[in-house]
JSON list of C-alpha atoms in Angstrom, two decimals:
[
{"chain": "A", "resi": 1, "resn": "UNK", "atom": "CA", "xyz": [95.59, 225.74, 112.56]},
{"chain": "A", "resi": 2, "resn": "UNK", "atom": "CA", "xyz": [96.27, 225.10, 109.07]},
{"chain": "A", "resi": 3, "resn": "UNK", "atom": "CA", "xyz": [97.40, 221.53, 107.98]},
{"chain": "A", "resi": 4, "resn": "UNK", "atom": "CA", "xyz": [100.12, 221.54, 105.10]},
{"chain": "A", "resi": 5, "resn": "UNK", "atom": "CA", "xyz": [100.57, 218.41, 102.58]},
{"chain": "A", "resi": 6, "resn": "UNK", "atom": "CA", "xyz": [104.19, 216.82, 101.68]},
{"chain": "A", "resi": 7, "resn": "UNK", "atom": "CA", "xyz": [104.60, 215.34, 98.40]},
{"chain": "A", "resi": 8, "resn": "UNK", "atom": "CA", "xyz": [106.98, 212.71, 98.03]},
{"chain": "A", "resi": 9, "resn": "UNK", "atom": "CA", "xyz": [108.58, 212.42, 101.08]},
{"chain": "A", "resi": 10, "resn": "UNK", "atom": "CA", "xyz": [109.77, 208.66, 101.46]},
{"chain": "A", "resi": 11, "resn": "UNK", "atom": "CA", "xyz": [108.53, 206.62, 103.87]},
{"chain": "A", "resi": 12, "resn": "UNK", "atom": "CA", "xyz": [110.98, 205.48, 106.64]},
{"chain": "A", "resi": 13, "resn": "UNK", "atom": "CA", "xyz": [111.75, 201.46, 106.38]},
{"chain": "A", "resi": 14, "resn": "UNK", "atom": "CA", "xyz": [111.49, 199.51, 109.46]},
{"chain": "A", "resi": 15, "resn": "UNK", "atom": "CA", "xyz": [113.20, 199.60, 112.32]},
{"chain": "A", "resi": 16, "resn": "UNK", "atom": "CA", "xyz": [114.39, 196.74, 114.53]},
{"chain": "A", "resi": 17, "resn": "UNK", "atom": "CA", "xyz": [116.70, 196.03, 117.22]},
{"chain": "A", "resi": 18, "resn": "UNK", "atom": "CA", "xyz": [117.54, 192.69, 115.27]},
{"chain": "A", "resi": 19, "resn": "UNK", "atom": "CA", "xyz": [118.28, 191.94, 112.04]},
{"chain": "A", "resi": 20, "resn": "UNK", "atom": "CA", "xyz": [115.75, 189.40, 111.30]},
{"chain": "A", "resi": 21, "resn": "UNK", "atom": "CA", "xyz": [115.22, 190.28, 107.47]},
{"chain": "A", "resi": 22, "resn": "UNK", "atom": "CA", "xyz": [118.73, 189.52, 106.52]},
{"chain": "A", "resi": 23, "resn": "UNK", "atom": "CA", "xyz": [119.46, 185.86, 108.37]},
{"chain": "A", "resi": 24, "resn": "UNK", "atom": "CA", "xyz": [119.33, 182.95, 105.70]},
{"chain": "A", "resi": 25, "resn": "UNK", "atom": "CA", "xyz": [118.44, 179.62, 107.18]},
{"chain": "A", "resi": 26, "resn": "UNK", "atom": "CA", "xyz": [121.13, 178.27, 109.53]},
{"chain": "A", "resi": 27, "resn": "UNK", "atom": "CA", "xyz": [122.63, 182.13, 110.22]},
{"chain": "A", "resi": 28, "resn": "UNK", "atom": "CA", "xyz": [122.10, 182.67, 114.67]},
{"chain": "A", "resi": 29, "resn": "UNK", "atom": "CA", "xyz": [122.65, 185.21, 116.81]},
{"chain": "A", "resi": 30, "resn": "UNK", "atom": "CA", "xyz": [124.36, 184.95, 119.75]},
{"chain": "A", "resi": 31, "resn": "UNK", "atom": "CA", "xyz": [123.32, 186.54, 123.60]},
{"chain": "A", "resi": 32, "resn": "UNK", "atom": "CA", "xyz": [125.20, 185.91, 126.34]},
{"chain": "A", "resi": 33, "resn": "UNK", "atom": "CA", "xyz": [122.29, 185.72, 128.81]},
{"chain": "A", "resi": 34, "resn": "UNK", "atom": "CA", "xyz": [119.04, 184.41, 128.68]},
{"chain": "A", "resi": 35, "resn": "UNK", "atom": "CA", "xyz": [116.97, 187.46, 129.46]},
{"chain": "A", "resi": 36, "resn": "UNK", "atom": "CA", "xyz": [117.49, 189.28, 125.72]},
{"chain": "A", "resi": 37, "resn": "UNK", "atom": "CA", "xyz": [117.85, 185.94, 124.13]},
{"chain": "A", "resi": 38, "resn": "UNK", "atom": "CA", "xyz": [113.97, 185.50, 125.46]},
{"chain": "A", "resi": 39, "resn": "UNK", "atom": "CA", "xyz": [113.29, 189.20, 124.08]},
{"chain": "A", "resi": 40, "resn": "UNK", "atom": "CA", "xyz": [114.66, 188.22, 120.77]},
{"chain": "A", "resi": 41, "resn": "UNK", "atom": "CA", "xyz": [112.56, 185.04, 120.57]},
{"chain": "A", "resi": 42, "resn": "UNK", "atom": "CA", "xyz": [109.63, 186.98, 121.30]},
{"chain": "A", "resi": 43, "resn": "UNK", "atom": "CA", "xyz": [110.65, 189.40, 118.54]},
{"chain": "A", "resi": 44, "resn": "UNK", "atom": "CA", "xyz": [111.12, 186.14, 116.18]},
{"chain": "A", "resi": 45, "resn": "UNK", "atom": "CA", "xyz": [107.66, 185.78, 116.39]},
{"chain": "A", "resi": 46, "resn": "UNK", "atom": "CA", "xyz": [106.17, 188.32, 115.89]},
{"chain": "A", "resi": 47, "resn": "UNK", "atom": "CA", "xyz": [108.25, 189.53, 113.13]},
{"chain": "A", "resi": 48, "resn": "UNK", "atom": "CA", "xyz": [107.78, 185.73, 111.54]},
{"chain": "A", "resi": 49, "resn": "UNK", "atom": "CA", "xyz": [103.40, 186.64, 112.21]},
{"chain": "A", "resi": 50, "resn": "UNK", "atom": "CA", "xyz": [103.88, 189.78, 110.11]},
{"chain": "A", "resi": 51, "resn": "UNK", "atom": "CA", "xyz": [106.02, 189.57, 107.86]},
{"chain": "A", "resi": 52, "resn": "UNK", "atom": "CA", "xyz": [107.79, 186.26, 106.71]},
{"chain": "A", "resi": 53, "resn": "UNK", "atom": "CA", "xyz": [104.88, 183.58, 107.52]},
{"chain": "A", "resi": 54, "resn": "UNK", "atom": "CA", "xyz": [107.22, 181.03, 106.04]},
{"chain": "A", "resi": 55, "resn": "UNK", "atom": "CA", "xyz": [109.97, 181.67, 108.17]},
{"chain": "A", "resi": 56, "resn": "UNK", "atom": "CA", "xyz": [111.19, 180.01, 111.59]},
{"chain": "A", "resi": 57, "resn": "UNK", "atom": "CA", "xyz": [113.53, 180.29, 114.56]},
{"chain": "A", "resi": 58, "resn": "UNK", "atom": "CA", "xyz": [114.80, 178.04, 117.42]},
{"chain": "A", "resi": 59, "resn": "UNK", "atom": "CA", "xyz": [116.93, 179.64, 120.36]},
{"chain": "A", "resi": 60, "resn": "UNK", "atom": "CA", "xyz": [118.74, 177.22, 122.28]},
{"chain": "A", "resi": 61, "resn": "UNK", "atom": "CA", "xyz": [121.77, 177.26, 124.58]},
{"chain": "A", "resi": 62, "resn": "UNK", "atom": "CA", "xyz": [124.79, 177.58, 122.54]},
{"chain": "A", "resi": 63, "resn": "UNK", "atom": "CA", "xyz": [127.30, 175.03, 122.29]},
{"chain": "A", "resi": 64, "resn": "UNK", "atom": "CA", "xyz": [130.38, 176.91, 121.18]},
{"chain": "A", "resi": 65, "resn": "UNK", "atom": "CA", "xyz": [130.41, 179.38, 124.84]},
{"chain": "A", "resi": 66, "resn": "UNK", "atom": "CA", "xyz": [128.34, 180.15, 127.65]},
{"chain": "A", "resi": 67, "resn": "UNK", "atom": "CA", "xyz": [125.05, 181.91, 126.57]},
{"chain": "A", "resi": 68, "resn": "UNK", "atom": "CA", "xyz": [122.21, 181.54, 124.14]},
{"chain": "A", "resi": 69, "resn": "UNK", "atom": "CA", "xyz": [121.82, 181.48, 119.87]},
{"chain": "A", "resi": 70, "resn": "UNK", "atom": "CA", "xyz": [118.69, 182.04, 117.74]},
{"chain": "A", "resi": 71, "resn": "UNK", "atom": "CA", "xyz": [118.64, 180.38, 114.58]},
{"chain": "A", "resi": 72, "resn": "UNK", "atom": "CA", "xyz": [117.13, 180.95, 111.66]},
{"chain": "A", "resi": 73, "resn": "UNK", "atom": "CA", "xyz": [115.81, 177.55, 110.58]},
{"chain": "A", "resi": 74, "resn": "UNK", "atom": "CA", "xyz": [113.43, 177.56, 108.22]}
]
């Protein structure tokens, strides 16, 4: 089977099911249960280990209604 090469086809950005790259320090997301708040955490850190070394969040239980924040914080 014969192989064909593109030229100049753009390479998709990255996807993610949070938006990470555009929270400034002291922006938070808000879950209302703990189980994705814990997936986003996870998330946080790995997408702090790869691509903002810099960069770090804190979840915690929010205070403003029942559920769970993660914070960008530094």
């Amino acid at each position: 089977k014969m192989l064909t090469i593109d030229s100049h086809v753009p390479v998709p950005g990255r996807s993610s099911k949070y938006p990470f790259d555009d929270m400034e320090v002291g922006d938070s997301i808000y879950f209302d249960s703990e189980r994705p708040a814990s997936s986003a955490r996870v998330a946080s850190i790995r997408f702090v280990s790869k691509f903002q070394p810099g960069w770090k969040f804190l979840l915690r239980r929010a205070s403003d209604k029942p559920g769970w924040r993660l914070w960008r914080v530094k």
